[in-house]
Coordinates of C-alpha atoms in Angstrom, one line a residue:
Chain L
M1200 CA 79.3 -55.4 24.4
T1201 CA 76.8 -58.1 24.9
S1202 CA 73.9 -57.5 27.1
R1203 CA 73.0 -60.2 29.6
E1204 CA 70.3 -60.7 32.2
V1205 CA 71.3 -59.0 35.2
K1206 CA 70.6 -60.3 38.7
D1207 CA 70.5 -58.3 41.8
D1208 CA 73.5 -58.4 44.1
K1209 CA 75.4 -60.7 41.9
L1210 CA 78.7 -61.7 43.5
I1211 CA 82.2 -62.2 42.0
E1212 CA 84.5 -63.8 44.6
G1213 CA 88.3 -64.0 44.5
I1214 CA 91.2 -63.4 46.7
S1215 CA 92.0 -60.0 48.2
A1216 CA 95.1 -58.7 46.6
N1217 CA 94.7 -55.2 47.9
S1218 CA 91.9 -53.9 50.3
G1219 CA 90.2 -50.9 50.0
I1220 CA 86.6 -50.0 48.4
A1221 CA 86.0 -49.0 45.0
I1222 CA 82.4 -48.0 43.7
G1223 CA 81.9 -47.3 40.0
E1224 CA 81.0 -48.7 36.5
V1225 CA 82.0 -52.3 36.0
I1226 CA 83.8 -52.9 32.5
C1227 CA 84.4 -56.4 31.6
V1228 CA 87.0 -57.5 29.3
N1229 CA 86.1 -61.1 28.3
S1230 CA 88.3 -62.1 25.5
K1231 CA 91.6 -63.7 26.0
R1232 CA 93.5 -61.3 24.0
R1233 CA 91.3 -58.5 23.3
K1234 CA 90.7 -55.4 25.5
V1235 CA 88.2 -53.4 23.9
L1236 CA 86.8 -50.7 26.0
P1237 CA 84.2 -47.9 25.1
K1238 CA 85.9 -44.7 24.4
T1239 CA 83.9 -41.7 23.6
I1240 CA 85.0 -39.5 20.8
S1241 CA 84.2 -35.9 19.8
K1242 CA 81.8 -35.2 17.0
S1243 CA 84.8 -33.9 14.9
E1244 CA 86.5 -37.4 15.3
V1245 CA 83.5 -39.4 13.6
D1246 CA 84.8 -39.2 10.1
H1247 CA 88.1 -40.2 11.1
Q1248 CA 86.9 -43.3 13.0
I1249 CA 84.8 -44.3 10.1
R1250 CA 87.7 -44.0 7.9
Y1251 CA 89.8 -46.2 10.4
F1252 CA 87.1 -48.7 10.3
K1253 CA 86.9 -48.8 6.6
K1254 CA 90.8 -48.8 6.2
G1255 CA 91.0 -51.7 8.6
R1256 CA 88.4 -53.7 6.8
D1257 CA 90.0 -53.3 3.5
T1258 CA 93.4 -54.4 5.0
L1259 CA 91.8 -57.5 6.3
V1260 CA 90.0 -58.3 3.1
K1261 CA 93.4 -57.9 1.3
Q1262 CA 95.1 -60.3 3.9
L1263 CA 92.3 -62.8 3.3
A1264 CA 92.6 -62.5 -0.5
Q1265 CA 96.4 -63.4 -0.2
M1266 CA 95.5 -66.3 1.7
V1267 CA 93.2 -67.8 -0.8
D1268 CA 96.1 -68.2 -3.3
F1269 CA 97.6 -71.0 -1.0
L1270 CA 94.3 -72.9 -0.4
D1271 CA 92.4 -75.4 -2.1
A1272 CA 88.7 -74.7 -3.4
N1273 CA 87.0 -75.9 -0.3
S1274 CA 89.0 -73.7 2.1
S1275 CA 88.9 -70.8 -0.2
A1276 CA 85.2 -71.0 -0.2
I1277 CA 85.4 -70.5 3.6
I1278 CA 87.6 -67.6 3.3
D1279 CA 85.3 -66.2 0.7
T1280 CA 82.5 -66.4 3.3
Q1281 CA 84.7 -64.5 5.9
K1282 CA 85.3 -61.9 3.3
Q1283 CA 81.6 -61.5 2.8
I1284 CA 81.0 -61.3 6.5
I1285 CA 83.7 -58.5 6.9
L1286 CA 82.1 -56.6 4.1
D1287 CA 78.6 -57.2 5.2
S1288 CA 76.5 -54.2 4.7
E1289 CA 74.7 -54.7 8.2
I1290 CA 78.1 -54.7 9.9
E1291 CA 79.0 -51.3 8.2
K1292 CA 75.6 -49.9 9.0
R1293 CA 75.7 -50.7 12.6
V1294 CA 79.4 -49.7 13.1
T1295 CA 78.8 -46.4 11.5
A1296 CA 75.7 -45.9 13.6
I1297 CA 77.6 -46.6 16.8
I1298 CA 80.3 -44.2 15.9
T1299 CA 78.2 -41.5 14.7
E1300 CA 75.1 -41.6 17.0
E1301 CA 76.9 -42.9 20.2
L1302 CA 80.1 -41.2 19.6
L1303 CA 82.1 -44.2 20.5
S1304 CA 85.5 -45.3 18.9
C1305 CA 85.6 -47.7 16.0
D1306 CA 87.4 -50.5 17.7
F1307 CA 84.6 -50.6 20.2
A1308 CA 81.9 -50.2 17.5
V1309 CA 83.3 -53.2 15.7
Y1310 CA 83.5 -55.2 18.9
R1311 CA 79.9 -54.6 20.0
T1312 CA 78.5 -55.1 16.6
F1313 CA 80.3 -58.6 16.1
C1314 CA 79.2 -59.5 19.8
D1315 CA 75.6 -58.7 19.1
F1316 CA 75.6 -61.0 16.1
I1317 CA 77.4 -63.5 18.0
E1318 CA 75.0 -63.3 20.8
R1319 CA 72.1 -63.8 18.5
L1320 CA 73.6 -66.8 16.8
K1321 CA 74.1 -68.2 20.4
E1322 CA 70.4 -67.4 21.2
S1323 CA 69.3 -69.4 18.1
G1324 CA 70.6 -72.4 19.8
S1325 CA 71.6 -74.0 16.6
E1326 CA 74.4 -76.5 16.7
L1327 CA 75.2 -75.6 13.0
F1328 CA 76.6 -72.4 14.0
R1329 CA 78.8 -73.3 17.0
Q1330 CA 81.8 -73.3 14.8
R1331 CA 80.7 -70.1 12.9
I1332 CA 80.6 -68.4 16.4
V1333 CA 84.4 -69.2 16.8
D1334 CA 85.0 -67.8 13.3
L1335 CA 83.1 -64.7 14.0
E1336 CA 85.0 -64.2 17.2
N1337 CA 88.3 -64.8 15.4
L1338 CA 87.2 -62.2 12.6
R1339 CA 86.1 -59.7 15.2
D1340 CA 89.6 -59.8 17.0
R1341 CA 91.5 -59.8 13.7
L1342 CA 89.6 -56.7 12.4
I1343 CA 90.1 -55.0 15.7
D1344 CA 93.8 -55.9 15.7
V1345 CA 94.0 -54.5 12.2
I1346 CA 92.3 -51.3 13.1
C1347 CA 94.2 -50.8 16.4
N1348 CA 97.5 -50.8 14.3
N1349 CA 96.2 -47.7 12.8
E1350 CA 95.2 -46.4 16.2
N1351 CA 96.0 -48.0 19.5
T1352 CA 93.4 -47.5 22.2
L1353 CA 92.7 -48.5 25.8
H1354 CA 90.5 -46.0 27.4
I1355 CA 88.3 -45.9 30.5
K1356 CA 86.3 -43.5 32.1
R1357 CA 87.1 -42.3 35.7
S1358 CA 86.2 -44.6 38.6
T1359 CA 85.8 -47.6 36.4
I1360 CA 86.2 -51.2 37.9
L1361 CA 87.8 -53.4 35.5
V1362 CA 87.1 -57.0 35.3
T1363 CA 89.7 -58.8 33.1
E1364 CA 91.4 -62.2 32.4
E1365 CA 94.9 -60.8 32.9
L1366 CA 96.4 -57.4 32.8
S1367 CA 100.2 -56.3 32.2
P1368 CA 101.7 -54.0 34.7
T1369 CA 102.1 -51.3 31.9
E1370 CA 98.5 -51.5 31.0
L1371 CA 97.6 -51.1 34.7
V1372 CA 99.6 -48.1 35.0
L1373 CA 98.0 -46.5 32.0
L1374 CA 94.7 -47.4 33.3
H1375 CA 95.5 -45.9 36.6
E1376 CA 96.4 -42.6 35.0
K1377 CA 93.0 -42.6 33.4
G1378 CA 91.3 -43.0 36.8
L1379 CA 90.8 -46.8 37.2
S1380 CA 89.2 -47.4 40.7
G1381 CA 89.2 -51.0 41.1
L1382 CA 90.5 -54.2 39.5
V1383 CA 89.4 -57.8 39.4
I1384 CA 91.7 -60.4 37.7
E1385 CA 90.7 -63.8 36.9
K1386 CA 94.1 -65.3 37.0
G1387 CA 97.3 -64.7 39.0
G1388 CA 97.8 -64.7 42.8
I1389 CA 98.3 -62.0 45.2
T1390 CA 102.0 -61.7 44.3
S1391 CA 101.4 -61.4 40.6
H1392 CA 102.8 -58.4 39.0
A1393 CA 99.7 -56.7 38.4
A1394 CA 98.5 -57.3 41.8
L1395 CA 101.8 -55.8 43.2
I1396 CA 101.4 -52.7 41.1
A1397 CA 97.6 -52.5 42.2
Q1398 CA 99.0 -52.2 45.8
S1399 CA 101.6 -49.6 45.1
L1400 CA 99.0 -47.6 43.2
E1401 CA 96.5 -48.2 45.9
I1402 CA 93.9 -49.6 43.6
P1403 CA 91.6 -52.1 45.4
C1404 CA 92.1 -55.5 43.7
I1405 CA 91.0 -59.0 43.7
V1406 CA 92.8 -61.8 41.9
S1407 CA 92.0 -65.6 41.4
A1408 CA 88.4 -64.6 40.7
K1409 CA 87.4 -67.6 38.7
N1410 CA 85.1 -67.1 35.8
A1411 CA 84.8 -63.3 36.7
T1412 CA 84.8 -62.3 33.0
H1413 CA 82.0 -64.5 32.4
K1414 CA 79.8 -63.6 35.3
A1415 CA 80.5 -59.8 35.2
T1416 CA 77.8 -57.6 33.7
H1417 CA 78.1 -53.9 32.9
G1418 CA 76.5 -51.5 35.3
K1419 CA 77.3 -50.4 38.8
G1420 CA 79.5 -52.3 41.1
I1421 CA 81.1 -52.3 44.4
L1422 CA 84.5 -53.8 45.0
D1423 CA 85.3 -54.7 48.4
G1424 CA 89.0 -55.3 48.3
R1425 CA 89.4 -56.7 51.8
K1426 CA 86.6 -59.4 51.6
G1427 CA 87.7 -60.2 47.9
V1428 CA 84.4 -59.7 46.3
L1429 CA 82.9 -57.6 43.6
I1430 CA 79.3 -56.9 44.0
L1431 CA 77.4 -56.3 40.7
N1432 CA 74.3 -54.0 40.7
P1433 CA 74.2 -53.5 44.3
S1434 CA 71.0 -52.3 46.1
K1435 CA 70.7 -48.8 47.1
E1436 CA 71.1 -49.8 50.8
L1437 CA 74.2 -51.6 50.1
L1438 CA 75.6 -48.6 48.1
D1439 CA 74.8 -46.2 51.0
E1440 CA 76.5 -48.9 53.5
Y1441 CA 79.7 -49.1 51.3
R1442 CA 79.9 -45.2 50.8
K1443 CA 79.9 -44.9 54.5
K1444 CA 82.5 -47.5 54.8
H1445 CA 84.6 -45.8 52.0
R1446 CA 84.5 -42.5 53.9
K1447 CA 85.6 -44.1 57.0
I1448 CA 88.6 -45.7 55.4
K1449 CA 89.5 -42.4 54.1
R1450 CA 89.4 -40.9 57.5
T1451 CA 91.5 -43.7 59.1
Q1452 CA 94.0 -43.3 56.1
K1453 CA 94.1 -39.5 57.1
R1454 CA 94.9 -40.6 60.7
L1455 CA 97.5 -43.0 59.7
L1456 CA 99.1 -40.1 57.5
K1457 CA 99.2 -37.8 60.4
N1458 CA 101.1 -40.4 62.2
I1459 CA 103.5 -41.1 59.4
S1460 CA 104.3 -37.3 59.4
E1461 CA 105.9 -37.5 62.7
P1462 CA 109.6 -37.9 62.7
S1463 CA 110.8 -41.4 61.9
I1464 CA 112.1 -42.3 65.4
T1465 CA 111.1 -45.4 67.3
K1466 CA 109.8 -45.0 71.0
S1467 CA 113.2 -45.9 72.3
G1468 CA 114.5 -43.1 70.3
T1469 CA 116.3 -44.9 67.6
E1470 CA 116.0 -43.2 64.1
F1471 CA 115.1 -45.3 61.2
L1472 CA 114.8 -44.7 57.4
L1473 CA 111.6 -44.6 55.7
S1474 CA 112.1 -45.6 52.0
A1475 CA 109.9 -46.4 49.2
N1476 CA 109.9 -48.8 46.2
V1477 CA 109.3 -46.9 43.0
E1478 CA 108.9 -48.0 39.3
F1479 CA 106.6 -45.4 37.9
E1480 CA 106.5 -41.8 37.8
S1481 CA 102.9 -41.7 38.8
E1482 CA 104.0 -43.3 42.2
L1483 CA 106.2 -40.4 43.0
A1484 CA 103.2 -38.5 44.5
S1485 CA 102.8 -41.0 47.2
L1486 CA 106.3 -40.6 48.6
Q1487 CA 105.7 -37.1 50.1
K1488 CA 102.5 -38.3 51.4
Y1489 CA 103.9 -41.2 53.3
N1490 CA 106.9 -39.1 54.3
A1491 CA 109.4 -41.2 52.6
T1492 CA 112.8 -39.5 52.4
N1493 CA 114.6 -42.2 50.3
I1494 CA 113.9 -44.6 47.4
G1495 CA 115.2 -47.9 48.5
L1496 CA 114.7 -49.6 45.0
L1497 CA 114.0 -47.6 41.9
R1498 CA 113.0 -50.0 39.2
T1499 CA 114.1 -48.9 35.6
E1500 CA 112.3 -51.4 33.4
G1501 CA 109.1 -49.6 33.4
L1502 CA 110.7 -47.1 30.9
L1503 CA 111.2 -49.8 28.5
F1504 CA 107.8 -51.3 28.6
S1505 CA 106.2 -47.9 28.3
G1506 CA 108.4 -47.0 25.4
K1507 CA 110.0 -44.2 26.8
T1508 CA 113.5 -45.0 25.8
S1509 CA 114.9 -41.9 24.3
F1510 CA 117.7 -39.9 26.1
E1511 CA 115.4 -37.0 26.8
E1512 CA 112.5 -39.2 28.1
Q1513 CA 114.8 -41.0 30.4
T1514 CA 116.5 -37.8 31.7
K1515 CA 113.1 -36.4 32.5
F1516 CA 112.1 -39.6 34.4
Y1517 CA 115.2 -39.5 36.5
K1518 CA 115.2 -35.8 37.1
S1519 CA 111.6 -35.9 38.5
V1520 CA 112.5 -39.1 40.6
L1521 CA 115.4 -37.3 42.0
A1522 CA 113.5 -34.1 42.6
A1523 CA 110.8 -36.1 44.5
V1524 CA 113.0 -37.3 47.5
S1525 CA 115.5 -35.4 49.7
G1526 CA 117.5 -38.6 50.6
T1527 CA 119.1 -41.1 48.6
V1528 CA 117.9 -43.1 45.6
T1529 CA 119.0 -46.7 45.1
F1530 CA 118.8 -47.4 41.3
R1531 CA 118.3 -51.0 40.0
L1532 CA 120.1 -51.0 36.7
F1533 CA 118.2 -51.8 33.7
D1534 CA 117.3 -55.3 34.9
V1535 CA 115.1 -57.1 32.4
G1536 CA 114.6 -60.4 33.7
G1537 CA 114.3 -63.8 32.2
D1538 CA 110.5 -63.8 32.1
K1539 CA 110.1 -60.2 30.7
L1540 CA 111.8 -60.2 27.3
N1541 CA 112.2 -62.8 24.6
A1542 CA 114.6 -60.8 22.4
K1543 CA 117.8 -62.3 21.0
L1544 CA 119.3 -63.1 24.3
P1545 CA 121.6 -66.0 24.7
E1546 CA 120.2 -69.1 26.3
E1547 CA 121.2 -69.5 29.9
P1548 CA 120.6 -72.2 32.4
N1549 CA 119.1 -69.8 34.9
P1550 CA 117.8 -66.5 33.2
F1551 CA 117.0 -65.1 36.5
L1552 CA 120.6 -65.3 37.7
G1553 CA 122.3 -64.8 34.6
W1554 CA 123.3 -62.0 32.0
R1555 CA 121.2 -59.1 33.4
G1556 CA 121.4 -55.9 35.1
I1557 CA 124.9 -54.6 35.9
R1558 CA 126.4 -57.8 34.4
M1559 CA 125.0 -57.0 31.3
L1560 CA 125.5 -53.3 31.2
L1561 CA 129.3 -53.9 32.0
D1562 CA 129.6 -55.9 28.9
E1563 CA 127.6 -53.4 26.8
E1564 CA 129.0 -50.3 28.1
A1565 CA 127.3 -48.1 25.3
L1566 CA 124.2 -48.9 27.0
L1567 CA 125.5 -47.6 30.3
Chain J
M958 CA 57.1 -55.1 -3.7
I959 CA 56.5 -58.9 -4.1
K960 CA 56.5 -61.6 -1.6
K961 CA 56.8 -65.4 -1.6
K962 CA 56.7 -68.2 0.8
I963 CA 59.3 -70.9 0.4
T964 CA 60.7 -73.8 2.5
I965 CA 64.3 -74.7 3.2
K966 CA 65.1 -78.0 1.6
N967 CA 68.8 -78.6 2.5
T968 CA 69.0 -81.3 5.2
S969 CA 71.4 -79.2 7.1
G970 CA 69.7 -76.0 6.7
L971 CA 70.8 -72.5 5.8
H972 CA 74.3 -72.7 7.1
A973 CA 77.1 -70.5 6.4
R974 CA 78.1 -71.6 2.8
P975 CA 74.4 -71.6 1.5
S976 CA 73.9 -68.3 3.3
A977 CA 77.0 -67.0 1.5
T978 CA 75.7 -68.3 -1.9
L979 CA 72.3 -66.9 -1.2
V980 CA 73.6 -63.3 -0.1
K981 CA 76.0 -63.2 -3.1
T982 CA 73.2 -63.9 -5.5
A983 CA 71.0 -61.4 -3.9
G984 CA 73.8 -58.9 -4.3
K985 CA 73.6 -59.1 -8.1
F986 CA 70.1 -57.5 -8.1
S987 CA 69.4 -53.8 -7.4
S988 CA 66.2 -54.6 -5.6
D989 CA 66.0 -54.7 -1.6
F990 CA 65.8 -58.2 -0.4
F991 CA 64.3 -59.1 3.0
I992 CA 63.5 -62.7 4.5
H993 CA 60.9 -63.0 7.1
M994 CA 61.0 -66.0 9.3
Y995 CA 58.8 -66.6 12.5
G996 CA 58.5 -62.9 13.1
Y997 CA 62.1 -61.9 12.3
K998 CA 63.0 -59.9 9.4
V999 CA 66.5 -59.7 8.1
N1000 CA 68.3 -58.0 5.3
G1001 CA 68.7 -60.9 2.7
K1002 CA 71.8 -59.1 1.5
S1003 CA 73.7 -59.4 4.7
I1004 CA 75.4 -62.7 5.4
L1005 CA 75.1 -62.2 9.2
G1006 CA 71.6 -61.4 8.8
V1007 CA 71.0 -64.5 7.0
M1008 CA 73.0 -66.6 9.3
T1009 CA 71.3 -65.3 12.4
L1010 CA 68.1 -66.6 11.2
A1011 CA 69.6 -70.1 11.8
A1012 CA 67.0 -71.6 9.3
E1013 CA 67.0 -75.4 9.6
H1014 CA 65.7 -78.0 7.2
G1015 CA 62.0 -77.5 6.8
A1016 CA 62.1 -73.8 8.0
E1017 CA 59.5 -71.6 6.2
L1018 CA 60.7 -68.3 5.0
E1019 CA 59.0 -65.5 3.3
L1020 CA 60.9 -63.6 0.8
E1021 CA 60.3 -60.0 0.1
F1022 CA 61.7 -58.2 -2.9
D1023 CA 61.3 -54.5 -3.7
G1024 CA 62.9 -52.7 -6.6
D1025 CA 63.1 -52.5 -10.4
D1026 CA 64.4 -56.1 -11.0
E1027 CA 62.2 -57.7 -8.2
K1028 CA 60.7 -60.2 -10.4
D1029 CA 64.0 -61.5 -11.9
A1030 CA 65.6 -61.5 -8.2
M1031 CA 62.6 -63.5 -6.9
K1032 CA 62.8 -66.1 -9.7
T1033 CA 66.6 -66.5 -9.3
I1034 CA 66.5 -66.8 -5.5
T1035 CA 63.7 -69.3 -5.5
E1036 CA 65.3 -71.5 -7.9
L1037 CA 68.6 -71.3 -5.8
I1038 CA 66.6 -72.4 -2.6
D1039 CA 64.8 -75.0 -4.6
N1040 CA 68.1 -76.4 -5.9
K1041 CA 69.6 -76.5 -2.6
F1042 CA 72.0 -74.0 -3.4
G1043 CA 73.9 -76.2 -5.9
F1044 CA 75.3 -78.2 -2.9
A1045 CA 75.0 -82.0 -3.0
D1046 CA 73.1 -83.0 0.3
D1047 CA 75.5 -83.3 3.2

């Protein structure tokens, strides 16, 4: 990605959505649609990755060629220029070099190569090329789109802190499984879906961090979830201080856990139920940790969004959920809400109270 | 290897379409083609290279050709730049 000047102790501020401290590499995803993260590959994958790049390039050139047929001479000249850019020998040289020498995946190689050129155009300060920059960004995104159809990737290293404009719940879960340690989101509030999931996955998280993706730089960072700040390139002293705090929080958590392992009885002797909300398999591990014997709400839509819809996959999911608790599990039946799906559903005055959940399932008994 | 100094004559400089024409023309020759400008050196057969020069009207370039058809290449490219890439001034 682009290199920018780095100032010490740079701060990104937002609203705390989940407390906790994360220390790790900051990765910034600063395109609206694009989430391209560096992913390391093994030497044996190099040829594959180069092939993916070339295949994607050819596909995009073909797409552009088809467009030319519908355009007047002036516009087709522009498309021609775009074709030239995609087939540019410098692009190929750099992309290949990044894949072969740095062992990074082709989508990221394309991303960084284009970003480097874009940055150089910006530096030139020429008004002439302002529009071209938009074009280049557009070409970059389209090329990556085409490549990602061949191979879908969203990869991070362990203990990464991600700075992004927005993030879908499913993406967050995937990232969590790969070891995401902290999350900074430009948009959304503390009740936005990603924030709620960050809470349940115990990922320190800041939301409403204005311009975060523009300010963030690559390098080490400290995310202070409670204060709602991300500190970029912290000094050594600050790092030490936060490492201490981090350990302290862990100790406190341990104490609380000890507390929680005691029987669920109030001081006056009344027993109460300790239940949990669960949506993803990866959350099940916390149940035992927090001594929750029941699941008060099991969301089942996550299956759909992660594409696990076959009978076997569903069975596996439900089995592991049931195995995780000794008490009861309350299922929420396939409740795909008004804001989550734009499939062929009939229009309703209030999709949030309409044909969903059990009402829909009783109509469509095959699904049940 | 041969070199030649030349000035950009288009009023709007070496913008995307002249760059495209330049690169396309250069691609017809087997010789390597580089452009030097104010200490930068770019591959003249790469549109992005040429664009990142952001050569404006009056910019002084040095063209460098190296290969079997370097003389032909230099002649053609020089004519192209002198003729403002065949674009009417915009």
